Short mmCIF file of C-alpha atoms and ligand atoms in Angstrom, two decimals:
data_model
loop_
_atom_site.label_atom_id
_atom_site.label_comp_id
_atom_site.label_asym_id
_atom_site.label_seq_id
_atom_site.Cartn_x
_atom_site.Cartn_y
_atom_site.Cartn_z
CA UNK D 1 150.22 -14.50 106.29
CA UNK D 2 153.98 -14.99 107.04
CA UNK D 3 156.52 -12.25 108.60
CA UNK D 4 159.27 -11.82 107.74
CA UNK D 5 162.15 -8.93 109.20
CA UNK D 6 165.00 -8.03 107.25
CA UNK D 7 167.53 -6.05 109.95
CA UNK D 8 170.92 -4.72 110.01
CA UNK D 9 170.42 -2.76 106.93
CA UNK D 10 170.56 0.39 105.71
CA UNK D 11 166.84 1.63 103.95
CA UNK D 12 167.04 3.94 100.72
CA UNK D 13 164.65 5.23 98.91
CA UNK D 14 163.57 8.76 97.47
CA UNK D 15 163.15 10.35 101.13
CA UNK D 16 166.82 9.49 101.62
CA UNK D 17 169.00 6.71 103.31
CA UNK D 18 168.27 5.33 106.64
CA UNK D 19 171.38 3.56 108.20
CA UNK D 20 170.96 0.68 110.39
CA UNK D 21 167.68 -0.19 110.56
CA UNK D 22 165.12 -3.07 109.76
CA UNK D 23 161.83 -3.25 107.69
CA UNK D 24 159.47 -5.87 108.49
CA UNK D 25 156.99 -7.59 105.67
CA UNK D 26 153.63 -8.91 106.33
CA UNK D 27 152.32 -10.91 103.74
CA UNK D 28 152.75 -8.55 100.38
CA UNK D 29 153.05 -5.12 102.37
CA UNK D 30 155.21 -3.47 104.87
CA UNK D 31 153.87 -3.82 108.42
CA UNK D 32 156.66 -1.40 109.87
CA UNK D 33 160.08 -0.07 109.52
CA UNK D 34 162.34 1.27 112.40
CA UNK D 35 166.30 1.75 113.90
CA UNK D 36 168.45 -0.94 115.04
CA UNK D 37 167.66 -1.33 118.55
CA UNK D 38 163.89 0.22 118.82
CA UNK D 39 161.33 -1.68 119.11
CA UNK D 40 162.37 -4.61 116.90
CA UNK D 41 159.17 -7.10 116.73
CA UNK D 42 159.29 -10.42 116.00
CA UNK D 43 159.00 -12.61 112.86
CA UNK D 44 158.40 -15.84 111.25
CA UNK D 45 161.51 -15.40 109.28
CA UNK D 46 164.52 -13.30 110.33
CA UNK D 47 167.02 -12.10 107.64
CA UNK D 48 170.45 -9.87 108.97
CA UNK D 49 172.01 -8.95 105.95
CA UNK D 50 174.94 -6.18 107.64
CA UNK D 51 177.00 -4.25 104.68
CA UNK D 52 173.51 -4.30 102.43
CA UNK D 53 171.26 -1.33 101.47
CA UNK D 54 167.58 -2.28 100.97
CA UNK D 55 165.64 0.06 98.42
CA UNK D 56 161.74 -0.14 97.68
CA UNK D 57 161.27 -2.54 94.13
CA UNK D 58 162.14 -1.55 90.75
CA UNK D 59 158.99 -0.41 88.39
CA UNK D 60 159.87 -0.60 84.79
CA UNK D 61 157.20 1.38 82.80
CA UNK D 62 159.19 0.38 79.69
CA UNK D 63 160.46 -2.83 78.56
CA UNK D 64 160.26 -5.89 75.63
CA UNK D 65 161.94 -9.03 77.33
CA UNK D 66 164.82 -10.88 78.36
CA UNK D 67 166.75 -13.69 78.59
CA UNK D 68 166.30 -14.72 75.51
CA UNK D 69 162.13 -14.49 75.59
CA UNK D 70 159.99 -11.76 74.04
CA UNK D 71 156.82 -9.93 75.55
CA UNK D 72 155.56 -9.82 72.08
CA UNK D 73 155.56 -13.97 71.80
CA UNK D 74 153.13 -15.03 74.50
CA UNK D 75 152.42 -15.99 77.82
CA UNK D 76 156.04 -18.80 78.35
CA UNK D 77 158.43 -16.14 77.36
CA UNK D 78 156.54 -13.24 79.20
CA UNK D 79 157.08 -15.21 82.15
CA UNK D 80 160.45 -16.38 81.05
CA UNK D 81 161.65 -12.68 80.49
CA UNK D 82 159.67 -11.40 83.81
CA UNK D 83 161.91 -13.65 85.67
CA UNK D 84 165.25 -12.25 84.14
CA UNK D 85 164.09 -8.73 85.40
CA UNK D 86 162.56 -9.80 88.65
CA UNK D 87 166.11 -11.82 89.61
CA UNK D 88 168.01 -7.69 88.47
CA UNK D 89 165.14 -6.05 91.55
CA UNK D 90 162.25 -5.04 88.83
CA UNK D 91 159.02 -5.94 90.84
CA UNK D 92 156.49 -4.36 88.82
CA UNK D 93 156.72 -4.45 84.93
CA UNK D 94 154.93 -2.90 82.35
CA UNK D 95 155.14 -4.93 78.97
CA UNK D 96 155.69 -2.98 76.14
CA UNK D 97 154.34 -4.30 73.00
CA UNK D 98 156.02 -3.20 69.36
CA UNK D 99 154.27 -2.70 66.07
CA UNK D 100 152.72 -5.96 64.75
CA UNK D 101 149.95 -6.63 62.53
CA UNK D 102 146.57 -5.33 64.29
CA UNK D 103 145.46 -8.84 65.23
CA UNK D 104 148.29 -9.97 67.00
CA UNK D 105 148.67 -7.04 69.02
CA UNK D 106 145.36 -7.37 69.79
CA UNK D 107 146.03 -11.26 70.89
CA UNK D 108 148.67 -9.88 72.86
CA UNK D 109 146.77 -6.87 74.77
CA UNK D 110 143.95 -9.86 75.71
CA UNK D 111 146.74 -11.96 76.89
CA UNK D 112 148.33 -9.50 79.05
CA UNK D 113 145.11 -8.35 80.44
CA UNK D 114 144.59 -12.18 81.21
CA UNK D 115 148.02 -12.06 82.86
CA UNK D 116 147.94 -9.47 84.81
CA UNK D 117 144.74 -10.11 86.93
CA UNK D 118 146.89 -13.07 87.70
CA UNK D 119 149.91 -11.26 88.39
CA UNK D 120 149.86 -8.28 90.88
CA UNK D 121 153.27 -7.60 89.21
CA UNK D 122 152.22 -7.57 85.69
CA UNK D 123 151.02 -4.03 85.56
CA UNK D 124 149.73 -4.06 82.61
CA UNK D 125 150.53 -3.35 78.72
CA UNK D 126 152.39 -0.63 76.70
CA UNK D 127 151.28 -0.07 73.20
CA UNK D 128 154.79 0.98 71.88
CA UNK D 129 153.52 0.71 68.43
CA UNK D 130 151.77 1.67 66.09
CA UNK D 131 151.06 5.03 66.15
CA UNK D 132 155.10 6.13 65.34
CA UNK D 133 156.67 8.40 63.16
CA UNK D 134 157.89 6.38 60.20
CA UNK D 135 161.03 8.46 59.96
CA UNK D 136 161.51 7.78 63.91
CA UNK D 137 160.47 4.39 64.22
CA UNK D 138 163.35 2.36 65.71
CA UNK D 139 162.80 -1.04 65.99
CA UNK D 140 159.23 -0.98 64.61
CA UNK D 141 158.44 -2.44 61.30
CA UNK D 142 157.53 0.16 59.01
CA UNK D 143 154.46 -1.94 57.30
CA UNK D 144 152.75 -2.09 60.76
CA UNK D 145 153.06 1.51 61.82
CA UNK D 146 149.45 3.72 62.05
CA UNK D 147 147.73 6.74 61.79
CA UNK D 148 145.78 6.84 65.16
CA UNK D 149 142.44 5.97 63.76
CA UNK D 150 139.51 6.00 65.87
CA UNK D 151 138.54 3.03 64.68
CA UNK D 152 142.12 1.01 65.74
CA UNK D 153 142.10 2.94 68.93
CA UNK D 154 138.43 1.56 69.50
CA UNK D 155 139.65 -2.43 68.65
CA UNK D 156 142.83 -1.54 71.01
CA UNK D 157 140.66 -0.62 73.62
CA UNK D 158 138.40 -3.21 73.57
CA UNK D 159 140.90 -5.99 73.42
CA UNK D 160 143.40 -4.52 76.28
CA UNK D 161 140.56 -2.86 78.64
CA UNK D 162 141.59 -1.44 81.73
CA UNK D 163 145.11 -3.20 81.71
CA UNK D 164 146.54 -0.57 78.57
CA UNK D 165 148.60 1.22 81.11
CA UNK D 166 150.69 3.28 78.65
CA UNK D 167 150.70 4.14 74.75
CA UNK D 168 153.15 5.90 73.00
CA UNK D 169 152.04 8.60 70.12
CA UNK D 170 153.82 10.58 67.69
CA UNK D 171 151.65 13.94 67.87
CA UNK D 172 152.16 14.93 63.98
CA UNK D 173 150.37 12.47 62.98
CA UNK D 174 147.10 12.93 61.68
CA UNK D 175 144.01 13.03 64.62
CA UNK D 176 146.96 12.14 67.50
CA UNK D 177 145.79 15.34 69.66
CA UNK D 178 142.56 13.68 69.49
CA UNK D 179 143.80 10.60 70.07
CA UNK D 180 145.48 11.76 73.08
CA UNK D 181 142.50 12.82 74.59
CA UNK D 182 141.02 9.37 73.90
CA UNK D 183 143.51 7.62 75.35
CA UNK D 184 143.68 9.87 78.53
CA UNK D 185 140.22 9.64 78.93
CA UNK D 186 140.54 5.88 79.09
CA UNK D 187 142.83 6.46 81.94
CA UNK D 188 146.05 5.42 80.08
CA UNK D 189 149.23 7.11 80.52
CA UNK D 190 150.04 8.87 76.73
CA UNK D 191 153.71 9.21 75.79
CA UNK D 192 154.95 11.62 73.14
CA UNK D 193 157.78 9.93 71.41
CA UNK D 194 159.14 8.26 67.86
CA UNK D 195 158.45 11.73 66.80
CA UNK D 196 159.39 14.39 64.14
CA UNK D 197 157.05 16.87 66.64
CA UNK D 198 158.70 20.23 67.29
CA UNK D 199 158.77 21.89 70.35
CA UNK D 200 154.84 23.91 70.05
CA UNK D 201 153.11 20.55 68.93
CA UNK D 202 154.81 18.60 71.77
CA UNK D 203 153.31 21.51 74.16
CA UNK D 204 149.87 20.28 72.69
CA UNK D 205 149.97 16.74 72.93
CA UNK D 206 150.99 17.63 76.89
CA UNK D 207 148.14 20.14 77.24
CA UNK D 208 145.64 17.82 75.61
CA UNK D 209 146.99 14.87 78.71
CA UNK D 210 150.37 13.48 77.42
CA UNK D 211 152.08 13.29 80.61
CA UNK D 212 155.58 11.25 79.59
CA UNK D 213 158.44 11.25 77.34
CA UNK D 214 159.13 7.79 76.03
CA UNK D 215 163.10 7.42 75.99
CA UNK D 216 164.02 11.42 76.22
CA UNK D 217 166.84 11.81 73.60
CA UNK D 218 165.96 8.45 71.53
CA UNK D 219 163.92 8.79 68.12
CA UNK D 220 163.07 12.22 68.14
CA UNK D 221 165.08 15.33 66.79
CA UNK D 222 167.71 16.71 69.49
CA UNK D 223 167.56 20.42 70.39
CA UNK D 224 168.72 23.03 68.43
CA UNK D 225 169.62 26.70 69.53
CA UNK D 226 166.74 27.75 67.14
CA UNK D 227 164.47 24.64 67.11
CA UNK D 228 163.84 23.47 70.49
CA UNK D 229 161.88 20.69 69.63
CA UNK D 230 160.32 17.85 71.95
CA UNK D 231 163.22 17.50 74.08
CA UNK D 232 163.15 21.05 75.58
CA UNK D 233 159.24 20.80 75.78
CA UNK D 234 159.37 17.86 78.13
CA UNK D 235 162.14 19.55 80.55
CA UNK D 236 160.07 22.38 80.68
CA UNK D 237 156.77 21.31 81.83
CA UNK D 238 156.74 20.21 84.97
CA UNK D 239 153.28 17.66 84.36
CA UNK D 240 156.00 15.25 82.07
CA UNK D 241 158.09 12.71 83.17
CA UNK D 242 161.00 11.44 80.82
CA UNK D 243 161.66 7.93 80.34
CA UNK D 244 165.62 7.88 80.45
CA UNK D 245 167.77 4.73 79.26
CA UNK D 246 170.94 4.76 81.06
CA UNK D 247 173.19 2.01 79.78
CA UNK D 248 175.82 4.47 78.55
CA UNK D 249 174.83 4.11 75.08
CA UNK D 250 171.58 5.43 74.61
CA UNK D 251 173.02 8.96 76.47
CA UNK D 252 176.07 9.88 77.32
CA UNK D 253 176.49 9.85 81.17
CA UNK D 254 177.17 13.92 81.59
CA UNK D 255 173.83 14.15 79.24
CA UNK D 256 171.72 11.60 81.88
CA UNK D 257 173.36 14.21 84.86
CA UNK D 258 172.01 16.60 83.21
CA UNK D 259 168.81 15.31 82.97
CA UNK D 260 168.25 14.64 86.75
CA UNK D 261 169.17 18.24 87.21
CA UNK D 262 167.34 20.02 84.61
CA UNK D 263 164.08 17.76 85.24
CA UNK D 264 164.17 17.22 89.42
CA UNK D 265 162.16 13.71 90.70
CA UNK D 266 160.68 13.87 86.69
CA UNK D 267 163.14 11.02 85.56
CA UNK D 268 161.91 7.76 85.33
CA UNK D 269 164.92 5.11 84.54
CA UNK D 270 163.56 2.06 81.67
CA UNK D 271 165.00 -0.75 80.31
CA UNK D 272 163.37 -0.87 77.17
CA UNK D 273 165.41 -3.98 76.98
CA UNK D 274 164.83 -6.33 74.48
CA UNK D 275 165.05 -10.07 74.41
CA UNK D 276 168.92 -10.10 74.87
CA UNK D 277 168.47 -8.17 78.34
CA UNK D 278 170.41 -10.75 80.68
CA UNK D 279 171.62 -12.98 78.33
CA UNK D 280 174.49 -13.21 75.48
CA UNK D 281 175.39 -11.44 72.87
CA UNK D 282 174.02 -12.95 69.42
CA UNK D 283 171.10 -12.52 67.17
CA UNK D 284 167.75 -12.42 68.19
CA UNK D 285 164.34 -10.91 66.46
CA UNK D 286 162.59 -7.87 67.89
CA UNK D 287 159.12 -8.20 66.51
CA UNK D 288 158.90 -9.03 63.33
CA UNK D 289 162.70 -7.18 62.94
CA UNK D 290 166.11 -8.89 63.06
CA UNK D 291 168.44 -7.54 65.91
CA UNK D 292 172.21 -8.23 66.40
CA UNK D 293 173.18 -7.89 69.70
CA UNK D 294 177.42 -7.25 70.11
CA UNK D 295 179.08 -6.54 73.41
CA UNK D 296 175.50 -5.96 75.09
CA UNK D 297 174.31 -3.39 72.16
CA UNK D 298 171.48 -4.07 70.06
CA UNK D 299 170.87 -2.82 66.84
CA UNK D 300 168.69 -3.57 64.12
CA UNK D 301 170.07 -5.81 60.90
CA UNK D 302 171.85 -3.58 58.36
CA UNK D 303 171.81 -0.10 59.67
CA UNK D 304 173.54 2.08 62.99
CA UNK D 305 169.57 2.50 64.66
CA UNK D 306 169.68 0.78 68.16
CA UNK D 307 167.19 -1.61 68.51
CA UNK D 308 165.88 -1.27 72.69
CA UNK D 309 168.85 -2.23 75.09
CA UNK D 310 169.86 -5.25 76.76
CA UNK D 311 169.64 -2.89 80.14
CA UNK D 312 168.36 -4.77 83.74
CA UNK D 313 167.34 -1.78 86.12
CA UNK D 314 169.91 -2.72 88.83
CA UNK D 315 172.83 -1.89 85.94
CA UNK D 316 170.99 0.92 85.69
CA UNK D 317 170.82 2.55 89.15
CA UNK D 318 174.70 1.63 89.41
CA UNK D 319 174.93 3.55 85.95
CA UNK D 320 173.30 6.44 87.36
CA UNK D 321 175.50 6.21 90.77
CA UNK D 322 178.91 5.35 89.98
CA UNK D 323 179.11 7.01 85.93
CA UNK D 324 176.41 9.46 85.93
CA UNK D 325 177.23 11.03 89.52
CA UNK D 326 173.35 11.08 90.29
CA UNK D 327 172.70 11.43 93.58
CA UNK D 328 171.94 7.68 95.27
CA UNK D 329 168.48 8.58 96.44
CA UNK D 330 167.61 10.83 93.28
CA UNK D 331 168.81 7.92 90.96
CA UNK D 332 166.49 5.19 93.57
CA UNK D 333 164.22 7.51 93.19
CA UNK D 334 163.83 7.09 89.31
CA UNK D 335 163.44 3.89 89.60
CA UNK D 336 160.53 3.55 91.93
CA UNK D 337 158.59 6.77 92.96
CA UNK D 338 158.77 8.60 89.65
CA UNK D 339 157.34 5.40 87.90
CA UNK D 340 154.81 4.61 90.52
CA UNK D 341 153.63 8.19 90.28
CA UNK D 342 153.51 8.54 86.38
CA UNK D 343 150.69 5.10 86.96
CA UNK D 344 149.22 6.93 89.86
CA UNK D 345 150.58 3.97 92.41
CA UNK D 346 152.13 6.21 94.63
CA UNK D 347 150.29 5.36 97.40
CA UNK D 348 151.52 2.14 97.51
CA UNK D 349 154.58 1.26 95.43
CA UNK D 350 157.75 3.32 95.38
CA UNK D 351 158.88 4.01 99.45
CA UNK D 352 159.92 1.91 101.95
CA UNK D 353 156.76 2.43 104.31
CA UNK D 354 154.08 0.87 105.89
CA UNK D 355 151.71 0.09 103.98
CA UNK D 356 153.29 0.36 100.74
CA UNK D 357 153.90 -3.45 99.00
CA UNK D 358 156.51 -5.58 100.00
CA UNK D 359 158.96 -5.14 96.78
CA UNK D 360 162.08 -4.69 98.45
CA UNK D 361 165.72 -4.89 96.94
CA UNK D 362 168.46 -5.91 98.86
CA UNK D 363 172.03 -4.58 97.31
CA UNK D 364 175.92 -5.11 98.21
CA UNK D 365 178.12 -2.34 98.56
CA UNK D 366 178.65 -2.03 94.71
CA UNK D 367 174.75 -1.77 94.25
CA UNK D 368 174.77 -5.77 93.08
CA UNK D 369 171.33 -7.54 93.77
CA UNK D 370 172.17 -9.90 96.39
CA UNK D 371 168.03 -10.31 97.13
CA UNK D 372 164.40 -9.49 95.87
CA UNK D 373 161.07 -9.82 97.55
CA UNK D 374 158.14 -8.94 94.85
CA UNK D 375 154.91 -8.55 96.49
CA UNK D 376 156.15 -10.28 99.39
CA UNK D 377 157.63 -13.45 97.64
CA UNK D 378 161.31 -14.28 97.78
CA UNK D 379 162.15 -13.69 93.95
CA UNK D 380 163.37 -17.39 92.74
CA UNK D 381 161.60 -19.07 95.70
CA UNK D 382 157.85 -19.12 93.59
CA UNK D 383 159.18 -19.69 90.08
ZN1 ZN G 1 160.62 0.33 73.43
#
């Protein structure tokens, strides 16, 4: 195991900010943290990066690709786009998968189960798809959407195991509560989202486990004075976090403020970025869908429906900070505590303490990633 002490910096992260202090990393966790001046140990390698703030690493429960690669087209560009996010602070990625026939989603659930024993930042797999409202769907191709049939949720199951971390599920559809309960029972995280649900039905799908929101505001009906719908059901129960995509396009900035105040340390900040997520504008496919991407916003062939975002958590948090007016910790916060908790990791991902991995972020003054350590690696040193 290797030390390494990063000093002269100020720590943030959802208990607050910590001026002038150090962190030291042993192997892929946090040995200790402490001011400037007390007790500083030694270490194999000594980093003083003065003018930087260091938060914990970025969790993305919600994302497709990047740089040009898709999570949905195998094991090069999940690695290619995992790179792309890792270089913007993301330590720990979920990979969402979209609808696709059954059998390749089930290629792709093996594959990322494969992947992530390998990969202690590879958290595991997202079934976006297909259990969507076909009048919400987004990017999802209409022929591949689902009713949540016991019998698809069984071959899901068996191909993704343990390492489906999350599935989103439109709760009108035919046997979603039950599904729900299936899923939850599994131990996967269940989303309500992609929906036509109103406000009561959302209630259900939370009391029968749904515990998230996947992209609050984004393909499902908004709120109205006299139909609340999902959107009002998931600020008011307190067991829901909502996924929030803060690029300035998918919400307005006063509309994400509002959100961190109406929902306190329930926020969780995705990309749901899509293949042109750190790269160029241009056109690129989305599934089995074609996207045009035009000054950084995607949307789908044909038609105003934006097609995921070309968002890197970094632009994100400096979204939230500089347009938004989120408070700095309550915005770092949503980007590392909220997710951890919402796949039970709190423990160890999300705070800068011992004990807790080494995913650490180091940012200039105008929240730019200068330098990332995932699971104790220097991010560009082990590609
Ligand atoms: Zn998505």
């Amino acid at each position: 195991m290797t030390t390494t002490l990063i000093t002269d910096v100020d720590l943030l992260d959802a208990r607050g900010r910590r001026p002038d202090s150090w962190i030291l990393l042993d192997g892929d966790r946090i040995a200790a943290v402490g001011e400037a001046g007390v007790a500083v140990p030694a270490a194999d390698t000594v980093h003083a990066l003065a003018g930087h703030t260091l938060t914990p690493g970025f969790i993305d429960l919600h994302g497709h690709g990047g740089g040009g690669a898709a999570y949905d087209n195998g094991e090069d560009e999940i690695r290619a786009a995992l790179a792309v996010h890792r270089a913007h602070g993301t330590t720990r990625s979920v990979i969402s998968l979209v609808a696709n026939p059954l059998e390749q989603i089930e290629e792709s659930l093996r594959l990322v189960a494969r992947l992530a024993a390998e990969d202690p930042t590879i958290v595991g797999s997202h079934l976006e798809g297909p259990f969507l409202a076909i009048g919400r769907r987004g990017a999802h191709a209409p022929e591949y959407l689902s009713e949540p049939d016991p019998v698809v949720i069984a071959r899901l199951l068996d191909a993704g195991g343990s390492s489906i971390r999350q599935v989103t599920i439109a709760p009108e559809l035919p046997g979603a509560i039950a599904a729900v309960r299936q899923f939850v029972a599994a131990g996967i995280v269940v989303a309500v989202g992609h929906t036509e649900a109103d406000e009561k039905l959302t209630r259900e799908a939370f009391d029968a486990g749904a515990t998230l929101v996947t992209h609050i505001f984004n393909a499902m009906p908004g709120i109205h004075h006299r139909d609340p719908g999902p959107i009002v059901a998931g600020f008011d129960d307190d067991r829901v976090t909502l996924e929030l995509v803060l690029d300035g396009v998918h919400v307005h900035p006063s509309v994400a403020q509002m959100t961190f105040r109406a929902a306190p340390h329930r926020v969780a900040l995705v990309t749901d970025a899509m293949a042109a997520a750190g790269g160029d504008d241009g056109y690129y496919r989305l599934g089995s869908l074609n996207v045009t991407v035009q000054n950084g916003v995607a949307m789908l062939n044909g038609t105003q429906t934006i097609a995921g975002s070309t968002l890197t958590q970094d632009s994100a948090l400096k979204c939230a900070v500089t347009t938004a007016g989120v408070d700095e910790a309550r915005a770092v916060e949503a980007l590392t505590l909220t997710p951890a908790c919402v796949l039970g990791r709190d423990d160890e991902w999300g705070l800068l303490e011992p004990g807790y991995a080494a995913d650490v972020v180091a940012l200039d003054a105008e929240w730019n990633v200068e330098r990332v350590w995932a699971a104790g690696s220097v991010v560009g040193d082990d590609a």
